[in-house]
């Protein structure tokens, strides 16, 4: 029988069990790396470095995880903080790149080869909408959980998700029939 | 309140969300977990283990000194002989011992600091 996140966390806390922590990493690496790849967008290796940093921070601060939220939600919050720190260090990552992609965001001029490419369409969204959509629609967080991860008001999360989804639909519709 | 409920209901019903979820790509581990596991900090030695090691070493050293010097009188004689050594030799011995302790302390501090920064 597979152990739950809570069981694995307890093992790490009680016995400093590296194998249990590795199991947690294995269970959540895809969603954390996926989120960071969506946030970073341009650099997969940077996203993986941030994901590694996320898990190392999680290990060091595991005692502060009180089990009130899901373990994955707690991880996403650490991942988002890692991303924000990195983005602050490299302003061009968010600043220039975001502006450039905003300018490019014209579905009619996009390469036809990218039709139906949901991942690509997702990457055309502004950072705040993309993050909200990925957390809520892809990773299954509730609006409330996403608001806690992103440290923004609940209403803002809902607005960002709605706008992001609408833009995604419009982009995909412009690229071709579903 | 009613608007919030509507928003949530719309999100649950919309097949577009299902498509978004379904098309989320699973990222293959490809050594990622092993890389993280390798960078995890070493397990700290438990306090009681550390205390037991220190007490054990101290006891062993005491027994070794007792045996090597031939009992209590031998130790007393050894201390008397040490006190009769010329003053510069005693100074040199004290300085040497101080340097050894300082180097060991520094090494411990550096090792602990590097362990924390990892």
PDB file of C-alpha atoms in Angstrom:
ATOM      1  CA  UNK A   1       0.000   0.000   0.000  1.00  0.00           C
ATOM      2  CA  UNK A   2       1.347   3.390  -0.992  1.00  0.00           C
ATOM      3  CA  UNK A   3       2.095   5.754   1.854  1.00  0.00           C
ATOM      4  CA  UNK A   4       0.313   9.101   1.972  1.00  0.00           C
ATOM      5  CA  UNK A   5       2.152  12.409   1.985  1.00  0.00           C
ATOM      6  CA  UNK A   6       1.358  12.760   5.696  1.00  0.00           C
ATOM      7  CA  UNK A   7       2.946   9.350   6.445  1.00  0.00           C
ATOM      8  CA  UNK A   8       6.060  10.207   4.474  1.00  0.00           C
ATOM      9  CA  UNK A   9       6.381  13.622   6.125  1.00  0.00           C
ATOM     10  CA  UNK A  10       6.058  11.973   9.553  1.00  0.00           C
ATOM     11  CA  UNK A  11       8.832   9.504   8.675  1.00  0.00           C
ATOM     12  CA  UNK A  12      11.142  12.313   7.597  1.00  0.00           C
ATOM     13  CA  UNK A  13      10.441  14.260  10.770  1.00  0.00           C
ATOM     14  CA  UNK A  14      10.816  11.289  13.118  1.00  0.00           C
ATOM     15  CA  UNK A  15      13.747   9.401  11.603  1.00  0.00           C
ATOM     16  CA  UNK A  16      15.195  11.926   9.165  1.00  0.00           C
ATOM     17  CA  UNK A  17      14.359   9.283   6.564  1.00  0.00           C
ATOM     18  CA  UNK A  18      15.957  10.322   3.266  1.00  0.00           C
ATOM     19  CA  UNK A  19      14.157   7.541   1.409  1.00  0.00           C
ATOM     20  CA  UNK A  20      10.781   8.854   2.565  1.00  0.00           C
ATOM     21  CA  UNK A  21      11.713  12.351   1.407  1.00  0.00           C
ATOM     22  CA  UNK A  22      12.877  10.956  -1.942  1.00  0.00           C
ATOM     23  CA  UNK A  23       9.435   9.355  -2.278  1.00  0.00           C
ATOM     24  CA  UNK A  24       7.818  12.748  -1.681  1.00  0.00           C
ATOM     25  CA  UNK A  25      10.075  14.279  -4.333  1.00  0.00           C
ATOM     26  CA  UNK A  26       9.200  11.494  -6.771  1.00  0.00           C
ATOM     27  CA  UNK A  27       5.481  12.016  -6.175  1.00  0.00           C
ATOM     28  CA  UNK A  28       5.531  15.776  -6.669  1.00  0.00           C
ATOM     29  CA  UNK A  29       8.452  16.483  -8.991  1.00  0.00           C
ATOM     30  CA  UNK A  30       6.352  16.570 -12.146  1.00  0.00           C
ATOM     31  CA  UNK A  31       3.800  19.117 -10.913  1.00  0.00           C
ATOM     32  CA  UNK A  32       6.422  21.341  -9.252  1.00  0.00           C
ATOM     33  CA  UNK A  33       8.719  21.273 -12.282  1.00  0.00           C
ATOM     34  CA  UNK A  34       5.710  21.801 -14.553  1.00  0.00           C
ATOM     35  CA  UNK A  35       4.611  24.851 -12.587  1.00  0.00           C
ATOM     36  CA  UNK A  36       8.116  26.317 -12.614  1.00  0.00           C
ATOM     37  CA  UNK A  37       8.514  25.653 -16.330  1.00  0.00           C
ATOM     38  CA  UNK A  38       5.314  27.589 -16.921  1.00  0.00           C
ATOM     39  CA  UNK A  39       6.532  30.422 -14.700  1.00  0.00           C
ATOM     40  CA  UNK A  40      10.066  30.629 -16.112  1.00  0.00           C
ATOM     41  CA  UNK A  41       8.918  29.772 -19.627  1.00  0.00           C
ATOM     42  CA  UNK A  42      12.195  30.338 -21.435  1.00  0.00           C
ATOM     43  CA  UNK A  43      14.681  28.168 -19.607  1.00  0.00           C
ATOM     44  CA  UNK A  44      13.941  24.544 -18.680  1.00  0.00           C
ATOM     45  CA  UNK A  45      17.236  24.031 -16.851  1.00  0.00           C
ATOM     46  CA  UNK A  46      16.594  27.128 -14.723  1.00  0.00           C
ATOM     47  CA  UNK A  47      13.140  25.769 -13.896  1.00  0.00           C
ATOM     48  CA  UNK A  48      14.689  22.466 -12.816  1.00  0.00           C
ATOM     49  CA  UNK A  49      17.300  24.256 -10.707  1.00  0.00           C
ATOM     50  CA  UNK A  50      14.493  26.167  -8.996  1.00  0.00           C
ATOM     51  CA  UNK A  51      12.573  22.917  -8.501  1.00  0.00           C
ATOM     52  CA  UNK A  52      15.627  21.375  -6.862  1.00  0.00           C
ATOM     53  CA  UNK A  53      15.966  24.434  -4.630  1.00  0.00           C
ATOM     54  CA  UNK A  54      12.259  24.111  -3.805  1.00  0.00           C
ATOM     55  CA  UNK A  55      12.646  20.551  -2.543  1.00  0.00           C
ATOM     56  CA  UNK A  56      15.823  21.328  -0.594  1.00  0.00           C
ATOM     57  CA  UNK A  57      14.054  24.221   1.136  1.00  0.00           C
ATOM     58  CA  UNK A  58      11.082  21.991   1.812  1.00  0.00           C
ATOM     59  CA  UNK A  59      13.384  19.445   3.449  1.00  0.00           C
ATOM     60  CA  UNK A  60      15.075  22.060   5.619  1.00  0.00           C
ATOM     61  CA  UNK A  61      11.776  23.647   6.667  1.00  0.00           C
ATOM     62  CA  UNK A  62       9.655  20.521   6.905  1.00  0.00           C
ATOM     63  CA  UNK A  63       8.976  21.153  10.605  1.00  0.00           C
ATOM     64  CA  UNK A  64       7.124  24.330   9.646  1.00  0.00           C
ATOM     65  CA  UNK A  65       4.652  22.255   7.573  1.00  0.00           C
ATOM     66  CA  UNK A  66       1.775  21.816   9.974  1.00  0.00           C
ATOM     67  CA  UNK A  67      -0.475  19.782   7.713  1.00  0.00           C
ATOM     68  CA  UNK A  68      -3.221  22.429   7.582  1.00  0.00           C
ATOM     69  CA  UNK A  69      -2.842  22.661   3.799  1.00  0.00           C
ATOM     70  CA  UNK A  70      -2.087  19.896   1.326  1.00  0.00           C
ATOM     71  CA  UNK A  71       1.612  19.088   1.022  1.00  0.00           C
ATOM     72  CA  UNK A  72       1.481  19.956  -2.678  1.00  0.00           C
ATOM     73  CA  UNK A  73       0.025  23.408  -1.899  1.00  0.00           C
ATOM     74  CA  UNK A  74       2.835  24.016   0.576  1.00  0.00           C
ATOM     75  CA  UNK A  75       5.381  22.950  -2.074  1.00  0.00           C
ATOM     76  CA  UNK A  76       3.846  25.251  -4.707  1.00  0.00           C
ATOM     77  CA  UNK A  77       4.181  28.156  -2.325  1.00  0.00           C
ATOM     78  CA  UNK A  78       7.879  27.431  -1.791  1.00  0.00           C
ATOM     79  CA  UNK A  79       8.317  27.006  -5.558  1.00  0.00           C
ATOM     80  CA  UNK A  80       6.593  30.314  -6.242  1.00  0.00           C
ATOM     81  CA  UNK A  81       8.782  32.068  -3.660  1.00  0.00           C
ATOM     82  CA  UNK A  82      11.900  30.555  -5.259  1.00  0.00           C
ATOM     83  CA  UNK A  83      10.714  31.818  -8.629  1.00  0.00           C
ATOM     84  CA  UNK A  84      10.020  35.320  -7.272  1.00  0.00           C
ATOM     85  CA  UNK A  85      13.468  35.533  -5.686  1.00  0.00           C
ATOM     86  CA  UNK A  86      15.081  34.409  -8.936  1.00  0.00           C
ATOM     87  CA  UNK A  87      12.961  36.841 -10.944  1.00  0.00           C
ATOM     88  CA  UNK A  88      14.017  39.669  -8.656  1.00  0.00           C
ATOM     89  CA  UNK A  89      17.634  38.681  -9.270  1.00  0.00           C
ATOM     90  CA  UNK A  90      17.143  38.529 -13.026  1.00  0.00           C
ATOM     91  CA  UNK A  91      14.661  41.258 -13.777  1.00  0.00           C
ATOM     92  CA  UNK A  92      14.879  40.582 -17.487  1.00  0.00           C
ATOM     93  CA  UNK A  93      13.328  37.161 -16.923  1.00  0.00           C
ATOM     94  CA  UNK A  94       9.950  38.647 -16.098  1.00  0.00           C
ATOM     95  CA  UNK A  95      10.211  42.236 -17.276  1.00  0.00           C
ATOM     96  CA  UNK A  96      11.526  42.215 -20.812  1.00  0.00           C
ATOM     97  CA  UNK A  97      10.287  38.765 -21.685  1.00  0.00           C
ATOM     98  CA  UNK A  98       6.748  39.481 -20.492  1.00  0.00           C
ATOM     99  CA  UNK A  99       6.552  42.744 -22.415  1.00  0.00           C
ATOM    100  CA  UNK A 100       7.884  41.098 -25.538  1.00  0.00           C
ATOM    101  CA  UNK A 101       5.376  38.286 -25.379  1.00  0.00           C
ATOM    102  CA  UNK A 102       2.526  40.668 -24.649  1.00  0.00           C
ATOM    103  CA  UNK A 103       3.397  42.434 -27.914  1.00  0.00           C
ATOM    104  CA  UNK A 104       3.472  39.111 -29.714  1.00  0.00           C
ATOM    105  CA  UNK A 105       0.076  38.122 -28.379  1.00  0.00           C
ATOM    106  CA  UNK A 106      -1.807  38.354 -31.627  1.00  0.00           C
ATOM    107  CA  UNK A 107      -3.364  35.001 -32.511  1.00  0.00           C
ATOM    108  CA  UNK A 108      -3.696  35.879 -36.194  1.00  0.00           C
ATOM    109  CA  UNK A 109       0.052  36.300 -36.620  1.00  0.00           C
ATOM    110  CA  UNK A 110       1.070  33.211 -34.731  1.00  0.00           C
ATOM    111  CA  UNK A 111       2.757  30.381 -36.577  1.00  0.00           C
ATOM    112  CA  UNK A 112       0.005  28.045 -37.937  1.00  0.00           C
ATOM    113  CA  UNK A 113       2.142  25.097 -36.896  1.00  0.00           C
ATOM    114  CA  UNK A 114       1.321  25.981 -33.321  1.00  0.00           C
ATOM    115  CA  UNK A 115      -2.425  25.448 -33.745  1.00  0.00           C
ATOM    116  CA  UNK A 116      -4.083  23.384 -31.024  1.00  0.00           C
ATOM    117  CA  UNK A 117      -0.979  23.748 -28.966  1.00  0.00           C
ATOM    118  CA  UNK A 118      -2.450  24.439 -25.589  1.00  0.00           C
ATOM    119  CA  UNK A 119       0.926  24.606 -23.912  1.00  0.00           C
ATOM    120  CA  UNK A 120       2.055  27.292 -26.307  1.00  0.00           C
ATOM    121  CA  UNK A 121      -1.192  29.202 -25.847  1.00  0.00           C
ATOM    122  CA  UNK A 122      -0.712  29.036 -22.111  1.00  0.00           C
ATOM    123  CA  UNK A 123       2.725  30.543 -22.464  1.00  0.00           C
ATOM    124  CA  UNK A 124       1.270  33.558 -24.227  1.00  0.00           C
ATOM    125  CA  UNK A 125      -0.690  34.567 -21.140  1.00  0.00           C
ATOM    126  CA  UNK A 126       0.696  37.241 -18.840  1.00  0.00           C
ATOM    127  CA  UNK A 127       2.501  35.808 -15.830  1.00  0.00           C
ATOM    128  CA  UNK A 128      -0.236  36.466 -13.228  1.00  0.00           C
ATOM    129  CA  UNK A 129      -2.960  34.857 -15.364  1.00  0.00           C
ATOM    130  CA  UNK A 130      -0.751  31.972 -16.459  1.00  0.00           C
ATOM    131  CA  UNK A 131       0.209  31.192 -12.858  1.00  0.00           C
ATOM    132  CA  UNK A 132      -3.409  31.264 -11.683  1.00  0.00           C
ATOM    133  CA  UNK A 133      -4.599  29.068 -14.559  1.00  0.00           C
ATOM    134  CA  UNK A 134      -1.804  26.520 -14.090  1.00  0.00           C
ATOM    135  CA  UNK A 135      -2.374  26.289 -10.336  1.00  0.00           C
ATOM    136  CA  UNK A 136      -6.174  26.112 -10.444  1.00  0.00           C
ATOM    137  CA  UNK A 137      -6.978  24.411 -13.736  1.00  0.00           C
ATOM    138  CA  UNK A 138      -3.973  22.150 -14.251  1.00  0.00           C
ATOM    139  CA  UNK A 139      -2.757  21.408 -10.731  1.00  0.00           C
ATOM    140  CA  UNK A 140      -6.211  21.245  -9.181  1.00  0.00           C
ATOM    141  CA  UNK A 141      -5.841  23.859  -6.459  1.00  0.00           C
ATOM    142  CA  UNK A 142      -8.953  25.621  -5.221  1.00  0.00           C
ATOM    143  CA  UNK A 143      -9.075  29.397  -5.634  1.00  0.00           C
ATOM    144  CA  UNK A 144      -8.525  29.733  -1.915  1.00  0.00           C
ATOM    145  CA  UNK A 145      -5.417  27.527  -1.999  1.00  0.00           C
ATOM    146  CA  UNK A 146      -4.043  29.416  -5.006  1.00  0.00           C
ATOM    147  CA  UNK A 147      -4.614  32.708  -3.197  1.00  0.00           C
ATOM    148  CA  UNK A 148      -2.519  31.419  -0.299  1.00  0.00           C
ATOM    149  CA  UNK A 149       0.237  30.180  -2.593  1.00  0.00           C
ATOM    150  CA  UNK A 150       0.418  33.458  -4.512  1.00  0.00           C
ATOM    151  CA  UNK A 151      -0.267  35.656  -1.468  1.00  0.00           C
ATOM    152  CA  UNK A 152      -2.900  37.665  -3.312  1.00  0.00           C
ATOM    153  CA  UNK A 153      -6.608  38.248  -2.552  1.00  0.00           C
ATOM    154  CA  UNK A 154      -9.081  35.507  -3.428  1.00  0.00           C
ATOM    155  CA  UNK A 155     -11.001  37.806  -5.780  1.00  0.00           C
ATOM    156  CA  UNK A 156      -7.834  38.557  -7.744  1.00  0.00           C
ATOM    157  CA  UNK A 157      -7.174  34.849  -8.217  1.00  0.00           C
ATOM    158  CA  UNK A 158     -10.706  34.291  -9.492  1.00  0.00           C
ATOM    159  CA  UNK A 159     -10.403  37.204 -11.897  1.00  0.00           C
ATOM    160  CA  UNK A 160      -7.009  36.024 -13.161  1.00  0.00           C
ATOM    161  CA  UNK A 161      -8.295  32.477 -13.711  1.00  0.00           C
ATOM    162  CA  UNK A 162     -11.375  33.693 -15.566  1.00  0.00           C
ATOM    163  CA  UNK A 163      -9.457  36.126 -17.757  1.00  0.00           C
ATOM    164  CA  UNK A 164      -6.716  33.591 -18.418  1.00  0.00           C
ATOM    165  CA  UNK A 165      -9.207  30.925 -19.447  1.00  0.00           C
ATOM    166  CA  UNK A 166     -11.087  33.301 -21.709  1.00  0.00           C
ATOM    167  CA  UNK A 167      -7.864  34.405 -23.412  1.00  0.00           C
ATOM    168  CA  UNK A 168      -6.791  30.789 -23.830  1.00  0.00           C
ATOM    169  CA  UNK A 169     -10.116  29.912 -25.441  1.00  0.00           C
ATOM    170  CA  UNK A 170      -9.912  32.905 -27.771  1.00  0.00           C
ATOM    171  CA  UNK A 171      -6.336  32.093 -28.751  1.00  0.00           C
ATOM    172  CA  UNK A 172      -7.112  28.458 -29.469  1.00  0.00           C
ATOM    173  CA  UNK A 173     -10.246  29.398 -31.393  1.00  0.00           C
ATOM    174  CA  UNK A 174      -8.234  31.830 -33.530  1.00  0.00           C
ATOM    175  CA  UNK A 175      -5.603  29.171 -34.246  1.00  0.00           C
ATOM    176  CA  UNK A 176      -8.157  26.724 -35.533  1.00  0.00           C
ATOM    177  CA  UNK A 177     -11.246  24.656 -34.716  1.00  0.00           C
ATOM    178  CA  UNK A 178     -11.087  22.559 -31.559  1.00  0.00           C
TER     179      UNK A 178
ATOM    180  CA  UNK B   1     -21.694  35.574  -2.647  1.00  0.00           C
ATOM    181  CA  UNK B   2     -24.008  34.443  -5.432  1.00  0.00           C
ATOM    182  CA  UNK B   3     -21.513  35.601  -8.036  1.00  0.00           C
ATOM    183  CA  UNK B   4     -18.716  33.637  -6.337  1.00  0.00           C
ATOM    184  CA  UNK B   5     -20.830  30.489  -6.399  1.00  0.00           C
ATOM    185  CA  UNK B   6     -21.562  30.981 -10.062  1.00  0.00           C
ATOM    186  CA  UNK B   7     -17.890  31.377 -10.868  1.00  0.00           C
ATOM    187  CA  UNK B   8     -17.056  28.124  -9.096  1.00  0.00           C
ATOM    188  CA  UNK B   9     -19.925  26.287 -10.722  1.00  0.00           C
ATOM    189  CA  UNK B  10     -18.834  27.479 -14.146  1.00  0.00           C
ATOM    190  CA  UNK B  11     -15.290  26.278 -13.523  1.00  0.00           C
ATOM    191  CA  UNK B  12     -16.476  22.829 -12.474  1.00  0.00           C
ATOM    192  CA  UNK B  13     -18.754  22.380 -15.451  1.00  0.00           C
ATOM    193  CA  UNK B  14     -16.480  23.697 -18.172  1.00  0.00           C
ATOM    194  CA  UNK B  15     -14.945  20.900 -20.290  1.00  0.00           C
ATOM    195  CA  UNK B  16     -12.149  23.290 -21.147  1.00  0.00           C
ATOM    196  CA  UNK B  17     -10.769  22.812 -17.631  1.00  0.00           C
ATOM    197  CA  UNK B  18     -10.807  19.060 -18.126  1.00  0.00           C
ATOM    198  CA  UNK B  19      -8.863  19.539 -21.349  1.00  0.00           C
ATOM    199  CA  UNK B  20      -6.358  21.773 -19.569  1.00  0.00           C
ATOM    200  CA  UNK B  21      -5.868  19.136 -16.885  1.00  0.00           C
ATOM    201  CA  UNK B  22      -5.631  16.277 -19.364  1.00  0.00           C
ATOM    202  CA  UNK B  23      -3.065  18.024 -21.500  1.00  0.00           C
ATOM    203  CA  UNK B  24      -0.781  18.834 -18.576  1.00  0.00           C
ATOM    204  CA  UNK B  25       2.349  16.915 -19.512  1.00  0.00           C
ATOM    205  CA  UNK B  26       3.822  14.465 -16.991  1.00  0.00           C
ATOM    206  CA  UNK B  27       7.489  15.314 -16.654  1.00  0.00           C
ATOM    207  CA  UNK B  28       9.637  12.205 -16.455  1.00  0.00           C
ATOM    208  CA  UNK B  29      11.811  12.057 -13.341  1.00  0.00           C
ATOM    209  CA  UNK B  30      15.008  11.345 -15.361  1.00  0.00           C
ATOM    210  CA  UNK B  31      17.290  11.443 -12.337  1.00  0.00           C
ATOM    211  CA  UNK B  32      15.747  14.528 -10.772  1.00  0.00           C
ATOM    212  CA  UNK B  33      14.840  12.769  -7.503  1.00  0.00           C
ATOM    213  CA  UNK B  34      18.295  11.220  -7.259  1.00  0.00           C
ATOM    214  CA  UNK B  35      19.848  14.674  -7.755  1.00  0.00           C
ATOM    215  CA  UNK B  36      17.773  16.150  -4.936  1.00  0.00           C
ATOM    216  CA  UNK B  37      18.467  13.181  -2.639  1.00  0.00           C
ATOM    217  CA  UNK B  38      22.184  13.595  -3.245  1.00  0.00           C
ATOM    218  CA  UNK B  39      22.057  17.223  -2.127  1.00  0.00           C
ATOM    219  CA  UNK B  40      20.120  16.600   1.070  1.00  0.00           C
ATOM    220  CA  UNK B  41      22.158  17.602   4.121  1.00  0.00           C
ATOM    221  CA  UNK B  42      23.808  14.738   6.016  1.00  0.00           C
ATOM    222  CA  UNK B  43      21.874  13.334   8.889  1.00  0.00           C
ATOM    223  CA  UNK B  44      23.040  15.050  12.082  1.00  0.00           C
ATOM    224  CA  UNK B  45      24.481  12.735  14.754  1.00  0.00           C
ATOM    225  CA  UNK B  46      21.954  12.436  17.548  1.00  0.00           C
ATOM    226  CA  UNK B  47      22.804  14.178  20.819  1.00  0.00           C
ATOM    227  CA  UNK B  48      22.945  11.033  22.920  1.00  0.00           C
ATOM    228  CA  UNK B  49      25.254   9.370  20.397  1.00  0.00           C
ATOM    229  CA  UNK B  50      27.555  12.381  20.503  1.00  0.00           C
ATOM    230  CA  UNK B  51      27.555  12.392  24.310  1.00  0.00           C
ATOM    231  CA  UNK B  52      28.228   8.650  24.443  1.00  0.00           C
ATOM    232  CA  UNK B  53      31.181   9.014  22.047  1.00  0.00           C
ATOM    233  CA  UNK B  54      32.706  11.849  24.093  1.00  0.00           C
ATOM    234  CA  UNK B  55      32.288  10.020  27.420  1.00  0.00           C
ATOM    235  CA  UNK B  56      33.634   6.787  25.916  1.00  0.00           C
ATOM    236  CA  UNK B  57      36.729   8.485  24.508  1.00  0.00           C
ATOM    237  CA  UNK B  58      37.365  10.280  27.825  1.00  0.00           C
ATOM    238  CA  UNK B  59      37.059   7.011  29.767  1.00  0.00           C
ATOM    239  CA  UNK B  60      39.369   5.166  27.357  1.00  0.00           C
ATOM    240  CA  UNK B  61      41.972   7.929  27.576  1.00  0.00           C
ATOM    241  CA  UNK B  62      41.818   7.844  31.395  1.00  0.00           C
ATOM    242  CA  UNK B  63      42.283   4.076  31.486  1.00  0.00           C
ATOM    243  CA  UNK B  64      45.142   4.299  28.969  1.00  0.00           C
ATOM    244  CA  UNK B  65      46.941   6.935  31.078  1.00  0.00           C
ATOM    245  CA  UNK B  66      46.376   4.886  34.247  1.00  0.00           C
ATOM    246  CA  UNK B  67      47.806   1.743  32.681  1.00  0.00           C
ATOM    247  CA  UNK B  68      50.713   3.424  30.864  1.00  0.00           C
ATOM    248  CA  UNK B  69      51.883   5.306  33.962  1.00  0.00           C
ATOM    249  CA  UNK B  70      51.524   2.272  36.237  1.00  0.00           C
ATOM    250  CA  UNK B  71      48.706   3.372  38.509  1.00  0.00           C
ATOM    251  CA  UNK B  72      48.061   6.460  40.697  1.00  0.00           C
ATOM    252  CA  UNK B  73      51.622   6.791  41.926  1.00  0.00           C
ATOM    253  CA  UNK B  74      52.960   6.627  38.417  1.00  0.00           C
ATOM    254  CA  UNK B  75      50.678   9.490  37.371  1.00  0.00           C
ATOM    255  CA  UNK B  76      51.732  11.555  40.396  1.00  0.00           C
ATOM    256  CA  UNK B  77      55.377  10.928  39.535  1.00  0.00           C
ATOM    257  CA  UNK B  78      54.770  11.903  35.923  1.00  0.00           C
ATOM    258  CA  UNK B  79      53.187  15.197  36.957  1.00  0.00           C
ATOM    259  CA  UNK B  80      56.085  15.894  39.342  1.00  0.00           C
ATOM    260  CA  UNK B  81      58.582  15.233  36.546  1.00  0.00           C
ATOM    261  CA  UNK B  82      56.651  17.515  34.214  1.00  0.00           C
ATOM    262  CA  UNK B  83      56.737  20.334  36.789  1.00  0.00           C
ATOM    263  CA  UNK B  84      60.534  19.956  37.074  1.00  0.00           C
ATOM    264  CA  UNK B  85      61.076  20.554  33.354  1.00  0.00           C
ATOM    265  CA  UNK B  86      62.772  23.857  32.349  1.00  0.00           C
ATOM    266  CA  UNK B  87      60.340  26.790  32.017  1.00  0.00           C
ATOM    267  CA  UNK B  88      60.864  27.343  28.208  1.00  0.00           C
ATOM    268  CA  UNK B  89      59.991  23.689  27.573  1.00  0.00           C
ATOM    269  CA  UNK B  90      56.793  24.018  29.636  1.00  0.00           C
ATOM    270  CA  UNK B  91      55.911  27.205  27.698  1.00  0.00           C
ATOM    271  CA  UNK B  92      56.534  25.463  24.396  1.00  0.00           C
ATOM    272  CA  UNK B  93      54.394  22.513  25.441  1.00  0.00           C
ATOM    273  CA  UNK B  94      51.556  24.807  26.554  1.00  0.00           C
ATOM    274  CA  UNK B  95      51.752  26.824  23.291  1.00  0.00           C
ATOM    275  CA  UNK B  96      51.735  23.615  21.227  1.00  0.00           C
ATOM    276  CA  UNK B  97      48.698  22.281  23.079  1.00  0.00           C
ATOM    277  CA  UNK B  98      46.892  25.630  22.637  1.00  0.00           C
ATOM    278  CA  UNK B  99      47.597  25.632  18.892  1.00  0.00           C
ATOM    279  CA  UNK B 100      46.324  22.053  18.522  1.00  0.00           C
ATOM    280  CA  UNK B 101      43.088  22.914  20.378  1.00  0.00           C
ATOM    281  CA  UNK B 102      42.609  26.118  18.319  1.00  0.00           C
ATOM    282  CA  UNK B 103      43.121  24.313  15.005  1.00  0.00           C
ATOM    283  CA  UNK B 104      40.677  21.572  16.042  1.00  0.00           C
ATOM    284  CA  UNK B 105      38.107  24.210  17.101  1.00  0.00           C
ATOM    285  CA  UNK B 106      38.505  26.131  13.850  1.00  0.00           C
ATOM    286  CA  UNK B 107      38.133  22.941  11.817  1.00  0.00           C
ATOM    287  CA  UNK B 108      34.926  22.107  13.714  1.00  0.00           C
ATOM    288  CA  UNK B 109      33.498  25.604  13.130  1.00  0.00           C
ATOM    289  CA  UNK B 110      34.368  25.556   9.404  1.00  0.00           C
ATOM    290  CA  UNK B 111      32.872  22.078   8.984  1.00  0.00           C
ATOM    291  CA  UNK B 112      29.668  23.105  10.766  1.00  0.00           C
ATOM    292  CA  UNK B 113      29.353  26.329   8.737  1.00  0.00           C
ATOM    293  CA  UNK B 114      29.818  24.516   5.427  1.00  0.00           C
ATOM    294  CA  UNK B 115      27.230  21.938   6.502  1.00  0.00           C
ATOM    295  CA  UNK B 116      24.680  24.718   7.166  1.00  0.00           C
ATOM    296  CA  UNK B 117      25.312  26.565   3.928  1.00  0.00           C
ATOM    297  CA  UNK B 118      24.676  23.429   1.830  1.00  0.00           C
TER     298      UNK B 118
END
